[in-house]
Amino acid sequence: MPELPEVETIKLSLSQKLIGLKIKKITLLNPKSFDGNFKGLYGLEIKTIWRRAKVLGIDLVGGVTLLIHLKMSGQLVYQNGQRIIGGHPTLDMTGSMPNNSTRVIFEFNDDSKLFFNDQRKFGWIKIVNKEQLASNSLLKKLGPEPFDKNFTWKILKENLLKHKSQPVKTAILDQTTIAGVGNIYASEACFLAKLDPRTKIKDLTDSDFRGLYEGIKKSLGNGLKHGGSTIANFINPEGEKGYYLDYAYVYFKAGKPCKICLTKIEKFQLNGRGTYVCPNCQLAPTL
DNA sequence: TGCCCCCTGCAG
DNA sequence: CTGCAGGGGGCA
């Protein structure tokens, strides 16, 4: 599910709720979702929460970190006391937790709970120490954060040029090129850059690289502004959906009129991923 | 550099 | 029933 804006939304919310709490108990409803000696975390206090690409990190006092990847359908829902949180469009309309998708339950010293729900079971939680964190193969390979001050269009260009024969959308989905862009914002960024997603990297001009850089930052920024995107599964820790898709130009808009030129948005598969374009605003490349 | 796979559930 | 869904690891 989540790409950078969704994971960032979760990070900001959990930072308000979890810092200073101590882990009292962890229940594994699906042991494969959790890697590590969970009982060793009992009593440890939550110090900081961070995000890198689509990975969430929860640092505990004592040099231990929980790495969390939500993959396609993961949720982190926080419940305090008896309050029934927002509800869910497909999984459980009452919003009561745990539900059929709950894989891991964290209980804290104030009796509040954090539910890791993951319908498709692709997501994972992993305990790492400082050394394992520093050498983690996924984190090590990641490209620059889109909102890092040192990230420039020239760096994007340089990284993209390592994938000269790839379509532009495929290249920006590669987390070693740029961190945190997923299938929704990749389509949106190509639209904003007026580039057909199938355009090969080797055919891009400097003006295209600049446009892509701006388009990526703008689409991710808008996603964050609207609390992320909900297709079916994404909800924030309060149980609320994200509304970016109401503002998106092409993603999930097949058959609908382009917001700029009214041409019908088209959908096709590109390297196995659903891809959306306005055939008028994004001129098809010579294939 | 592409394709299959991990899984569950929903829409058509 | 088939196809498809915010990801990414592993394998030719």
PDB file of C-alpha atoms (C1' of nucleotides) in Angstrom:
ATOM      1  CA  MET A   1       0.000   0.000   0.000  1.00  0.00           C
ATOM      2  CA  PRO A   2       1.893   2.876   1.259  1.00  0.00           C
ATOM      3  CA  GLU A   3       4.384   4.988  -0.520  1.00  0.00           C
ATOM      4  CA  LEU A   4       6.328   7.874   0.969  1.00  0.00           C
ATOM      5  CA  PRO A   5       3.293  10.116   1.741  1.00  0.00           C
ATOM      6  CA  GLU A   6       1.370   7.326   3.450  1.00  0.00           C
ATOM      7  CA  VAL A   7       4.305   6.135   5.537  1.00  0.00           C
ATOM      8  CA  GLU A   8       5.162   9.723   6.430  1.00  0.00           C
ATOM      9  CA  THR A   9       1.545  10.297   7.500  1.00  0.00           C
ATOM     10  CA  ILE A  10       1.789   7.261   9.766  1.00  0.00           C
ATOM     11  CA  LYS A  11       5.147   8.393  11.126  1.00  0.00           C
ATOM     12  CA  LEU A  12       3.856  11.853  12.039  1.00  0.00           C
ATOM     13  CA  SER A  13       0.824  10.407  13.771  1.00  0.00           C
ATOM     14  CA  LEU A  14       2.628   7.701  15.698  1.00  0.00           C
ATOM     15  CA  SER A  15       5.264  10.208  16.805  1.00  0.00           C
ATOM     16  CA  GLN A  16       2.481  12.077  18.616  1.00  0.00           C
ATOM     17  CA  LYS A  17       1.210   8.953  20.323  1.00  0.00           C
ATOM     18  CA  LEU A  18       3.976   6.483  21.050  1.00  0.00           C
ATOM     19  CA  ILE A  19       7.023   8.456  22.185  1.00  0.00           C
ATOM     20  CA  GLY A  20       7.726   7.716  25.845  1.00  0.00           C
ATOM     21  CA  LEU A  21       5.459   4.668  26.050  1.00  0.00           C
ATOM     22  CA  LYS A  22       6.926   1.361  27.167  1.00  0.00           C
ATOM     23  CA  ILE A  23       6.143  -1.935  25.473  1.00  0.00           C
ATOM     24  CA  LYS A  24       4.267  -4.177  27.854  1.00  0.00           C
ATOM     25  CA  LYS A  25       3.330  -7.091  25.647  1.00  0.00           C
ATOM     26  CA  ILE A  26       3.480  -8.227  22.027  1.00  0.00           C
ATOM     27  CA  THR A  27       1.078 -10.793  20.556  1.00  0.00           C
ATOM     28  CA  LEU A  28       1.900 -12.511  17.269  1.00  0.00           C
ATOM     29  CA  LEU A  29      -1.244 -13.614  15.448  1.00  0.00           C
ATOM     30  CA  ASN A  30       0.852 -14.368  12.372  1.00  0.00           C
ATOM     31  CA  PRO A  31       4.407 -15.249  13.444  1.00  0.00           C
ATOM     32  CA  LYS A  32       5.752 -14.826   9.896  1.00  0.00           C
ATOM     33  CA  SER A  33       4.985 -11.106  10.101  1.00  0.00           C
ATOM     34  CA  PHE A  34       7.543 -10.633  12.877  1.00  0.00           C
ATOM     35  CA  ASP A  35      11.257 -11.426  12.884  1.00  0.00           C
ATOM     36  CA  GLY A  36      13.123 -11.369  16.193  1.00  0.00           C
ATOM     37  CA  ASN A  37      12.872 -12.116  19.915  1.00  0.00           C
ATOM     38  CA  PHE A  38       9.813 -10.036  20.733  1.00  0.00           C
ATOM     39  CA  LYS A  39       9.825 -10.801  24.439  1.00  0.00           C
ATOM     40  CA  GLY A  40      13.214  -9.088  24.648  1.00  0.00           C
ATOM     41  CA  LEU A  41      11.408  -5.797  23.922  1.00  0.00           C
ATOM     42  CA  TYR A  42       9.213  -5.896  27.000  1.00  0.00           C
ATOM     43  CA  GLY A  43       9.761  -2.870  29.204  1.00  0.00           C
ATOM     44  CA  LEU A  44      11.656  -0.896  26.561  1.00  0.00           C
ATOM     45  CA  GLU A  45      10.676   2.725  25.983  1.00  0.00           C
ATOM     46  CA  ILE A  46       9.979   4.204  22.560  1.00  0.00           C
ATOM     47  CA  LYS A  47      12.447   6.969  21.827  1.00  0.00           C
ATOM     48  CA  THR A  48      12.029   8.149  18.237  1.00  0.00           C
ATOM     49  CA  ILE A  49      10.134   7.241  15.096  1.00  0.00           C
ATOM     50  CA  TRP A  50      11.575   7.830  11.646  1.00  0.00           C
ATOM     51  CA  ARG A  51      11.000   7.026   7.996  1.00  0.00           C
ATOM     52  CA  ARG A  52      13.416   6.140   5.218  1.00  0.00           C
ATOM     53  CA  ALA A  53      11.840   5.477   1.813  1.00  0.00           C
ATOM     54  CA  LYS A  54       8.797   3.316   2.635  1.00  0.00           C
ATOM     55  CA  VAL A  55      10.367   1.843   5.757  1.00  0.00           C
ATOM     56  CA  LEU A  56       9.309   2.943   9.224  1.00  0.00           C
ATOM     57  CA  GLY A  57      11.793   2.806  12.110  1.00  0.00           C
ATOM     58  CA  ILE A  58      10.877   2.798  15.794  1.00  0.00           C
ATOM     59  CA  ASP A  59      13.930   3.358  17.972  1.00  0.00           C
ATOM     60  CA  LEU A  60      13.755   1.935  21.482  1.00  0.00           C
ATOM     61  CA  VAL A  61      15.886   2.945  24.430  1.00  0.00           C
ATOM     62  CA  GLY A  62      18.863   0.631  24.535  1.00  0.00           C
ATOM     63  CA  GLY A  63      19.877   0.752  20.877  1.00  0.00           C
ATOM     64  CA  VAL A  64      17.197  -1.542  19.468  1.00  0.00           C
ATOM     65  CA  THR A  65      15.084  -0.575  16.457  1.00  0.00           C
ATOM     66  CA  LEU A  66      11.885  -2.010  15.065  1.00  0.00           C
ATOM     67  CA  LEU A  67      11.894  -1.847  11.273  1.00  0.00           C
ATOM     68  CA  ILE A  68       8.446  -1.982   9.718  1.00  0.00           C
ATOM     69  CA  HIS A  69       7.527  -2.391   6.068  1.00  0.00           C
ATOM     70  CA  LEU A  70       3.829  -2.226   5.253  1.00  0.00           C
ATOM     71  CA  LYS A  71       4.243  -3.454   1.669  1.00  0.00           C
ATOM     72  CA  MET A  72       0.881  -3.512  -0.186  1.00  0.00           C
ATOM     73  CA  SER A  73      -1.769  -3.779   2.494  1.00  0.00           C
ATOM     74  CA  GLY A  74      -0.199  -3.003   5.858  1.00  0.00           C
ATOM     75  CA  GLN A  75      -1.806  -0.726   8.444  1.00  0.00           C
ATOM     76  CA  LEU A  76      -0.735   0.559  11.834  1.00  0.00           C
ATOM     77  CA  VAL A  77      -3.778   1.460  13.901  1.00  0.00           C
ATOM     78  CA  TYR A  78      -3.540   2.936  17.364  1.00  0.00           C
ATOM     79  CA  GLN A  79      -6.305   2.421  19.895  1.00  0.00           C
ATOM     80  CA  ASN A  80      -6.431   4.087  23.253  1.00  0.00           C
ATOM     81  CA  GLY A  81      -8.866   2.760  25.847  1.00  0.00           C
ATOM     82  CA  GLN A  82     -12.353   1.845  24.711  1.00  0.00           C
ATOM     83  CA  ARG A  83     -12.498   4.365  21.896  1.00  0.00           C
ATOM     84  CA  ILE A  84     -13.666   2.855  18.626  1.00  0.00           C
ATOM     85  CA  ILE A  85     -11.531   4.285  15.866  1.00  0.00           C
ATOM     86  CA  GLY A  86     -12.601   5.396  12.424  1.00  0.00           C
ATOM     87  CA  GLY A  87     -13.573   2.225  10.685  1.00  0.00           C
ATOM     88  CA  HIS A  88     -12.472   0.628   7.496  1.00  0.00           C
ATOM     89  CA  PRO A  89     -13.911   0.625   3.964  1.00  0.00           C
ATOM     90  CA  THR A  90     -13.459  -3.061   3.293  1.00  0.00           C
ATOM     91  CA  LEU A  91     -12.078  -4.959   6.218  1.00  0.00           C
ATOM     92  CA  ASP A  92     -14.265  -4.064   9.157  1.00  0.00           C
ATOM     93  CA  MET A  93     -16.829  -1.295   9.091  1.00  0.00           C
ATOM     94  CA  THR A  94     -16.900  -1.014  12.867  1.00  0.00           C
ATOM     95  CA  GLY A  95     -13.198  -0.312  13.073  1.00  0.00           C
ATOM     96  CA  SER A  96     -12.927  -2.617  16.057  1.00  0.00           C
ATOM     97  CA  MET A  97      -9.561  -4.208  16.605  1.00  0.00           C
ATOM     98  CA  PRO A  98      -8.225  -6.808  16.290  1.00  0.00           C
ATOM     99  CA  ASN A  99      -9.852  -7.862  13.025  1.00  0.00           C
ATOM    100  CA  ASN A 100      -9.267 -10.632  10.486  1.00  0.00           C
ATOM    101  CA  SER A 101      -6.208  -8.849   9.123  1.00  0.00           C
ATOM    102  CA  THR A 102      -4.496  -8.178  12.442  1.00  0.00           C
ATOM    103  CA  ARG A 103      -1.109  -9.906  12.489  1.00  0.00           C
ATOM    104  CA  VAL A 104       0.676  -8.333  15.466  1.00  0.00           C
ATOM    105  CA  ILE A 105      -0.597  -6.499  18.569  1.00  0.00           C
ATOM    106  CA  PHE A 106       1.590  -4.196  20.688  1.00  0.00           C
ATOM    107  CA  GLU A 107       0.382  -3.294  24.175  1.00  0.00           C
ATOM    108  CA  PHE A 108       1.906  -0.386  26.066  1.00  0.00           C
ATOM    109  CA  ASN A 109       2.290   0.503  29.731  1.00  0.00           C
ATOM    110  CA  ASP A 110      -0.757   2.822  29.589  1.00  0.00           C
ATOM    111  CA  ASP A 111      -2.864  -0.027  28.136  1.00  0.00           C
ATOM    112  CA  SER A 112      -3.101   1.609  24.713  1.00  0.00           C
ATOM    113  CA  LYS A 113      -2.499  -0.692  21.735  1.00  0.00           C
ATOM    114  CA  LEU A 114      -0.976  -0.615  18.291  1.00  0.00           C
ATOM    115  CA  PHE A 115      -2.383  -3.064  15.743  1.00  0.00           C
ATOM    116  CA  PHE A 116      -0.333  -4.195  12.757  1.00  0.00           C
ATOM    117  CA  ASN A 117      -2.925  -5.267  10.206  1.00  0.00           C
ATOM    118  CA  ASP A 118      -1.886  -6.728   6.883  1.00  0.00           C
ATOM    119  CA  GLN A 119      -4.439  -8.403   4.683  1.00  0.00           C
ATOM    120  CA  ARG A 120      -1.957  -9.809   2.182  1.00  0.00           C
ATOM    121  CA  LYS A 121       0.755 -10.735   4.697  1.00  0.00           C
ATOM    122  CA  PHE A 122       3.534  -9.202   2.590  1.00  0.00           C
ATOM    123  CA  GLY A 123       4.542  -6.715   5.271  1.00  0.00           C
ATOM    124  CA  TRP A 124       7.014  -7.374   8.048  1.00  0.00           C
ATOM    125  CA  ILE A 125       8.346  -6.163  11.360  1.00  0.00           C
ATOM    126  CA  LYS A 126      11.958  -6.860  12.215  1.00  0.00           C
ATOM    127  CA  ILE A 127      14.065  -6.257  15.322  1.00  0.00           C
ATOM    128  CA  VAL A 128      17.552  -4.933  14.563  1.00  0.00           C
ATOM    129  CA  ASN A 129      20.423  -3.674  16.711  1.00  0.00           C
ATOM    130  CA  LYS A 130      22.584  -0.719  15.681  1.00  0.00           C
ATOM    131  CA  GLU A 131      24.964  -2.869  13.708  1.00  0.00           C
ATOM    132  CA  GLN A 132      22.200  -4.702  11.849  1.00  0.00           C
ATOM    133  CA  LEU A 133      20.503  -1.388  11.162  1.00  0.00           C
ATOM    134  CA  ALA A 134      23.658   0.058   9.654  1.00  0.00           C
ATOM    135  CA  SER A 135      24.231  -2.996   7.467  1.00  0.00           C
ATOM    136  CA  ASN A 136      20.612  -3.617   6.474  1.00  0.00           C
ATOM    137  CA  SER A 137      20.676  -4.488   2.791  1.00  0.00           C
ATOM    138  CA  LEU A 138      17.396  -2.785   1.924  1.00  0.00           C
ATOM    139  CA  LEU A 139      18.257   0.495   3.661  1.00  0.00           C
ATOM    140  CA  LYS A 140      21.811   0.541   2.338  1.00  0.00           C
ATOM    141  CA  LYS A 141      20.723   0.432  -1.294  1.00  0.00           C
ATOM    142  CA  LEU A 142      18.224   3.272  -1.101  1.00  0.00           C
ATOM    143  CA  GLY A 143      18.589   6.345  -3.261  1.00  0.00           C
ATOM    144  CA  PRO A 144      18.109   9.925  -2.019  1.00  0.00           C
ATOM    145  CA  GLU A 145      15.069  11.122  -0.087  1.00  0.00           C
ATOM    146  CA  PRO A 146      12.985  13.356  -2.375  1.00  0.00           C
ATOM    147  CA  PHE A 147      12.708  16.115   0.244  1.00  0.00           C
ATOM    148  CA  ASP A 148      16.359  16.081   1.297  1.00  0.00           C
ATOM    149  CA  LYS A 149      17.862  19.556   0.835  1.00  0.00           C
ATOM    150  CA  ASN A 150      20.825  18.063  -0.997  1.00  0.00           C
ATOM    151  CA  PHE A 151      18.665  16.269  -3.547  1.00  0.00           C
ATOM    152  CA  THR A 152      18.791  18.115  -6.861  1.00  0.00           C
ATOM    153  CA  TRP A 153      17.488  17.447 -10.351  1.00  0.00           C
ATOM    154  CA  LYS A 154      21.046  16.703 -11.422  1.00  0.00           C
ATOM    155  CA  ILE A 155      21.310  13.916  -8.877  1.00  0.00           C
ATOM    156  CA  LEU A 156      18.028  12.520 -10.137  1.00  0.00           C
ATOM    157  CA  LYS A 157      19.345  12.692 -13.684  1.00  0.00           C
ATOM    158  CA  GLU A 158      22.584  10.992 -12.719  1.00  0.00           C
ATOM    159  CA  ASN A 159      20.724   8.145 -11.001  1.00  0.00           C
ATOM    160  CA  LEU A 160      18.213   7.743 -13.806  1.00  0.00           C
ATOM    161  CA  LEU A 161      20.996   7.513 -16.367  1.00  0.00           C
ATOM    162  CA  LYS A 162      22.019   4.223 -14.740  1.00  0.00           C
ATOM    163  CA  HIS A 163      18.829   2.846 -16.311  1.00  0.00           C
ATOM    164  CA  LYS A 164      19.131   4.239 -19.841  1.00  0.00           C
ATOM    165  CA  SER A 165      17.028   1.611 -21.577  1.00  0.00           C
ATOM    166  CA  GLN A 166      14.250   1.517 -18.986  1.00  0.00           C
ATOM    167  CA  PRO A 167      10.927   3.325 -19.248  1.00  0.00           C
ATOM    168  CA  VAL A 168      10.909   6.430 -17.059  1.00  0.00           C
ATOM    169  CA  LYS A 169       8.156   5.169 -14.778  1.00  0.00           C
ATOM    170  CA  THR A 170       9.957   1.896 -14.122  1.00  0.00           C
ATOM    171  CA  ALA A 171      13.166   3.778 -13.388  1.00  0.00           C
ATOM    172  CA  ILE A 172      11.636   6.072 -10.767  1.00  0.00           C
ATOM    173  CA  LEU A 173       9.982   3.078  -9.066  1.00  0.00           C
ATOM    174  CA  ASP A 174      13.475   1.687  -8.481  1.00  0.00           C
ATOM    175  CA  GLN A 175      14.231   2.609  -4.868  1.00  0.00           C
ATOM    176  CA  THR A 176      17.941   2.932  -5.624  1.00  0.00           C
ATOM    177  CA  THR A 177      17.139   5.793  -8.023  1.00  0.00           C
ATOM    178  CA  ILE A 178      15.002   7.763  -5.601  1.00  0.00           C
ATOM    179  CA  ALA A 179      13.522   6.590  -2.307  1.00  0.00           C
ATOM    180  CA  GLY A 180       9.817   6.394  -1.592  1.00  0.00           C
ATOM    181  CA  VAL A 181       8.128   6.717  -4.988  1.00  0.00           C
ATOM    182  CA  GLY A 182       5.598   3.955  -5.650  1.00  0.00           C
ATOM    183  CA  ASN A 183       3.071   3.113  -8.306  1.00  0.00           C
ATOM    184  CA  ILE A 184       0.573   5.911  -7.605  1.00  0.00           C
ATOM    185  CA  TYR A 185       3.001   8.812  -7.421  1.00  0.00           C
ATOM    186  CA  ALA A 186       5.102   7.466 -10.299  1.00  0.00           C
ATOM    187  CA  SER A 187       2.121   7.789 -12.652  1.00  0.00           C
ATOM    188  CA  GLU A 188       1.290  11.205 -11.214  1.00  0.00           C
ATOM    189  CA  ALA A 189       4.864  12.458 -11.533  1.00  0.00           C
ATOM    190  CA  CYS A 190       5.005  11.411 -15.186  1.00  0.00           C
ATOM    191  CA  PHE A 191       1.773  13.297 -15.824  1.00  0.00           C
ATOM    192  CA  LEU A 192       3.070  16.448 -14.145  1.00  0.00           C
ATOM    193  CA  ALA A 193       6.264  16.184 -16.181  1.00  0.00           C
ATOM    194  CA  LYS A 194       4.178  15.720 -19.360  1.00  0.00           C
ATOM    195  CA  LEU A 195       6.115  12.531 -20.016  1.00  0.00           C
ATOM    196  CA  ASP A 196       4.642   9.288 -21.229  1.00  0.00           C
ATOM    197  CA  PRO A 197       5.642   6.666 -18.634  1.00  0.00           C
ATOM    198  CA  ARG A 198       7.016   4.451 -21.423  1.00  0.00           C
ATOM    199  CA  THR A 199       9.572   7.034 -22.546  1.00  0.00           C
ATOM    200  CA  LYS A 200      13.061   5.591 -22.273  1.00  0.00           C
ATOM    201  CA  ILE A 201      15.511   7.343 -19.979  1.00  0.00           C
ATOM    202  CA  LYS A 202      17.994   7.741 -22.810  1.00  0.00           C
ATOM    203  CA  ASP A 203      15.448   9.857 -24.694  1.00  0.00           C
ATOM    204  CA  LEU A 204      14.980  12.413 -21.899  1.00  0.00           C
ATOM    205  CA  THR A 205      16.280  15.974 -22.186  1.00  0.00           C
ATOM    206  CA  ASP A 206      17.535  18.091 -19.301  1.00  0.00           C
ATOM    207  CA  SER A 207      14.196  19.857 -19.380  1.00  0.00           C
ATOM    208  CA  ASP A 208      12.502  16.465 -18.928  1.00  0.00           C
ATOM    209  CA  PHE A 209      14.736  15.584 -15.973  1.00  0.00           C
ATOM    210  CA  ARG A 210      13.909  18.918 -14.376  1.00  0.00           C
ATOM    211  CA  GLY A 211      10.202  18.385 -14.969  1.00  0.00           C
ATOM    212  CA  LEU A 212      10.364  14.922 -13.510  1.00  0.00           C
ATOM    213  CA  TYR A 213      12.182  16.203 -10.442  1.00  0.00           C
ATOM    214  CA  GLU A 214       9.499  18.833  -9.901  1.00  0.00           C
ATOM    215  CA  GLY A 215       6.717  16.377 -10.701  1.00  0.00           C
ATOM    216  CA  ILE A 216       7.948  13.816  -8.187  1.00  0.00           C
ATOM    217  CA  LYS A 217       8.235  16.369  -5.412  1.00  0.00           C
ATOM    218  CA  LYS A 218       4.908  17.959  -6.229  1.00  0.00           C
ATOM    219  CA  SER A 219       2.938  14.693  -6.384  1.00  0.00           C
ATOM    220  CA  LEU A 220       4.511  13.356  -3.188  1.00  0.00           C
ATOM    221  CA  GLY A 221       3.954  16.691  -1.481  1.00  0.00           C
ATOM    222  CA  ASN A 222       0.288  16.757  -2.525  1.00  0.00           C
ATOM    223  CA  GLY A 223      -0.103  13.185  -1.349  1.00  0.00           C
ATOM    224  CA  LEU A 224       1.222  14.125   2.055  1.00  0.00           C
ATOM    225  CA  LYS A 225      -0.985  17.216   2.167  1.00  0.00           C
ATOM    226  CA  HIS A 226      -4.115  15.092   1.691  1.00  0.00           C
ATOM    227  CA  GLY A 227      -3.137  12.386   4.148  1.00  0.00           C
ATOM    228  CA  GLY A 228      -2.034   9.876   1.523  1.00  0.00           C
ATOM    229  CA  SER A 229      -3.992   7.735  -0.935  1.00  0.00           C
ATOM    230  CA  THR A 230      -6.549   5.075  -0.114  1.00  0.00           C
ATOM    231  CA  ILE A 231      -7.368   2.517  -2.794  1.00  0.00           C
ATOM    232  CA  ALA A 232      -8.695  -0.196  -0.496  1.00  0.00           C
ATOM    233  CA  ASN A 233      -6.488  -0.662   2.500  1.00  0.00           C
ATOM    234  CA  PHE A 234      -4.668   2.461   3.567  1.00  0.00           C
ATOM    235  CA  ILE A 235      -5.742   4.069   6.816  1.00  0.00           C
ATOM    236  CA  ASN A 236      -3.714   6.164   9.206  1.00  0.00           C
ATOM    237  CA  PRO A 237      -3.209   5.301  12.894  1.00  0.00           C
ATOM    238  CA  GLU A 238      -6.549   6.993  13.716  1.00  0.00           C
ATOM    239  CA  GLY A 239      -8.327   4.706  11.277  1.00  0.00           C
ATOM    240  CA  GLU A 240      -8.900   7.445   8.690  1.00  0.00           C
ATOM    241  CA  LYS A 241      -8.447   7.186   4.934  1.00  0.00           C
ATOM    242  CA  GLY A 242      -6.238   9.393   2.764  1.00  0.00           C
ATOM    243  CA  TYR A 243      -7.828  11.595   0.118  1.00  0.00           C
ATOM    244  CA  TYR A 244      -5.080  12.312  -2.394  1.00  0.00           C
ATOM    245  CA  LEU A 245      -6.841  10.278  -5.099  1.00  0.00           C
ATOM    246  CA  ASP A 246      -9.562  12.948  -5.161  1.00  0.00           C
ATOM    247  CA  TYR A 247      -6.847  15.302  -6.373  1.00  0.00           C
ATOM    248  CA  ALA A 248      -4.828  12.908  -8.545  1.00  0.00           C
ATOM    249  CA  TYR A 249      -4.680  13.559 -12.301  1.00  0.00           C
ATOM    250  CA  VAL A 250      -4.414  10.046 -13.695  1.00  0.00           C
ATOM    251  CA  TYR A 251      -4.028   7.288 -11.095  1.00  0.00           C
ATOM    252  CA  PHE A 252      -7.184   5.158 -10.860  1.00  0.00           C
ATOM    253  CA  LYS A 253      -8.890   7.505 -13.333  1.00  0.00           C
ATOM    254  CA  ALA A 254      -9.219   5.231 -16.378  1.00  0.00           C
ATOM    255  CA  GLY A 255     -12.069   6.411 -18.601  1.00  0.00           C
ATOM    256  CA  LYS A 256     -12.478   9.682 -16.748  1.00  0.00           C
ATOM    257  CA  PRO A 257     -11.773  13.038 -18.404  1.00  0.00           C
ATOM    258  CA  CYS A 258      -8.339  14.549 -17.904  1.00  0.00           C
ATOM    259  CA  LYS A 259      -8.586  17.498 -15.508  1.00  0.00           C
ATOM    260  CA  ILE A 260      -6.535  19.604 -17.925  1.00  0.00           C
ATOM    261  CA  CYS A 261      -7.797  18.730 -21.415  1.00  0.00           C
ATOM    262  CA  LEU A 262     -10.837  16.437 -20.897  1.00  0.00           C
ATOM    263  CA  THR A 263      -9.277  13.611 -22.949  1.00  0.00           C
ATOM    264  CA  LYS A 264     -10.136  10.200 -21.498  1.00  0.00           C
ATOM    265  CA  ILE A 265      -7.477   8.811 -19.186  1.00  0.00           C
ATOM    266  CA  GLU A 266      -6.088   5.463 -20.367  1.00  0.00           C
ATOM    267  CA  LYS A 267      -4.730   2.519 -18.426  1.00  0.00           C
ATOM    268  CA  PHE A 268      -2.213  -0.137 -19.438  1.00  0.00           C
ATOM    269  CA  GLN A 269       0.293  -2.472 -17.827  1.00  0.00           C
ATOM    270  CA  LEU A 270       3.927  -1.460 -17.782  1.00  0.00           C
ATOM    271  CA  ASN A 271       6.294  -4.111 -16.463  1.00  0.00           C
ATOM    272  CA  GLY A 272       3.391  -5.685 -14.659  1.00  0.00           C
ATOM    273  CA  ARG A 273       2.141  -2.536 -12.927  1.00  0.00           C
ATOM    274  CA  GLY A 274      -1.039  -0.643 -13.693  1.00  0.00           C
ATOM    275  CA  THR A 275      -0.115   2.633 -15.384  1.00  0.00           C
ATOM    276  CA  TYR A 276      -2.305   5.610 -16.222  1.00  0.00           C
ATOM    277  CA  VAL A 277      -1.839   8.387 -18.766  1.00  0.00           C
ATOM    278  CA  CYS A 278      -3.586  11.235 -20.417  1.00  0.00           C
ATOM    279  CA  PRO A 279      -2.801  10.424 -24.066  1.00  0.00           C
ATOM    280  CA  ASN A 280      -3.099  14.095 -24.985  1.00  0.00           C
ATOM    281  CA  CYS A 281      -1.075  15.745 -22.191  1.00  0.00           C
ATOM    282  CA  GLN A 282       1.541  12.992 -22.221  1.00  0.00           C
ATOM    283  CA  LEU A 283       2.578  12.500 -25.816  1.00  0.00           C
ATOM    284  CA  ALA A 284       3.269   8.829 -26.544  1.00  0.00           C
ATOM    285  CA  PRO A 285       6.900   8.123 -27.387  1.00  0.00           C
ATOM    286  CA  THR A 286       8.072   6.337 -30.496  1.00  0.00           C
ATOM    287  CA  LEU A 287       8.218   2.788 -29.222  1.00  0.00           C
TER     288      LEU A 287
ATOM    289  C1'  DT B   1      16.883  -6.149 -16.843  1.00  0.00           C
ATOM    290  C1'  DG B   2      12.113  -8.656 -16.797  1.00  0.00           C
ATOM    291  C1'  DC B   3       9.234 -12.170 -14.606  1.00  0.00           C
ATOM    292  C1'  DC B   4       7.389 -14.917 -10.951  1.00  0.00           C
ATOM    293  C1'  DC B   5       6.378 -15.073  -6.429  1.00  0.00           C
ATOM    294  C1'  DC B   6       4.951 -14.152  -1.647  1.00  0.00           C
ATOM    295  C1'  DC B   7      -0.853 -13.678   0.081  1.00  0.00           C
ATOM    296  C1'  DT B   8      -5.877 -12.352   0.593  1.00  0.00           C
ATOM    297  C1'  DG B   9     -10.038 -10.530  -1.012  1.00  0.00           C
ATOM    298  C1'  DC B  10     -12.752  -7.819  -4.064  1.00  0.00           C
ATOM    299  C1'  DA B  11     -14.904  -6.548  -8.596  1.00  0.00           C
ATOM    300  C1'  DG B  12     -16.377  -7.978 -12.999  1.00  0.00           C
TER     301       DG B  12
ATOM    302  C1'  DC C   1     -14.135 -18.093 -12.533  1.00  0.00           C
ATOM    303  C1'  DT C   2     -10.160 -14.537 -13.911  1.00  0.00           C
ATOM    304  C1'  DG C   3      -7.750 -10.398 -13.065  1.00  0.00           C
ATOM    305  C1'  DC C   4      -6.108  -7.030 -10.190  1.00  0.00           C
ATOM    306  C1'  DA C   5      -4.404  -4.380  -5.920  1.00  0.00           C
ATOM    307  C1'  DG C   6       0.226   1.490  -2.506  1.00  0.00           C
ATOM    308  C1'  DG C   7       6.154  -3.647  -2.836  1.00  0.00           C
ATOM    309  C1'  DG C   8      10.178  -5.786  -3.586  1.00  0.00           C
ATOM    310  C1'  DG C   9      13.220 -10.202  -3.253  1.00  0.00           C
ATOM    311  C1'  DG C  10      15.109 -13.766  -6.051  1.00  0.00           C
ATOM    312  C1'  DC C  11      15.963 -15.867 -10.064  1.00  0.00           C
ATOM    313  C1'  DA C  12      17.297 -16.645 -14.869  1.00  0.00           C
TER     314       DA C  12
END
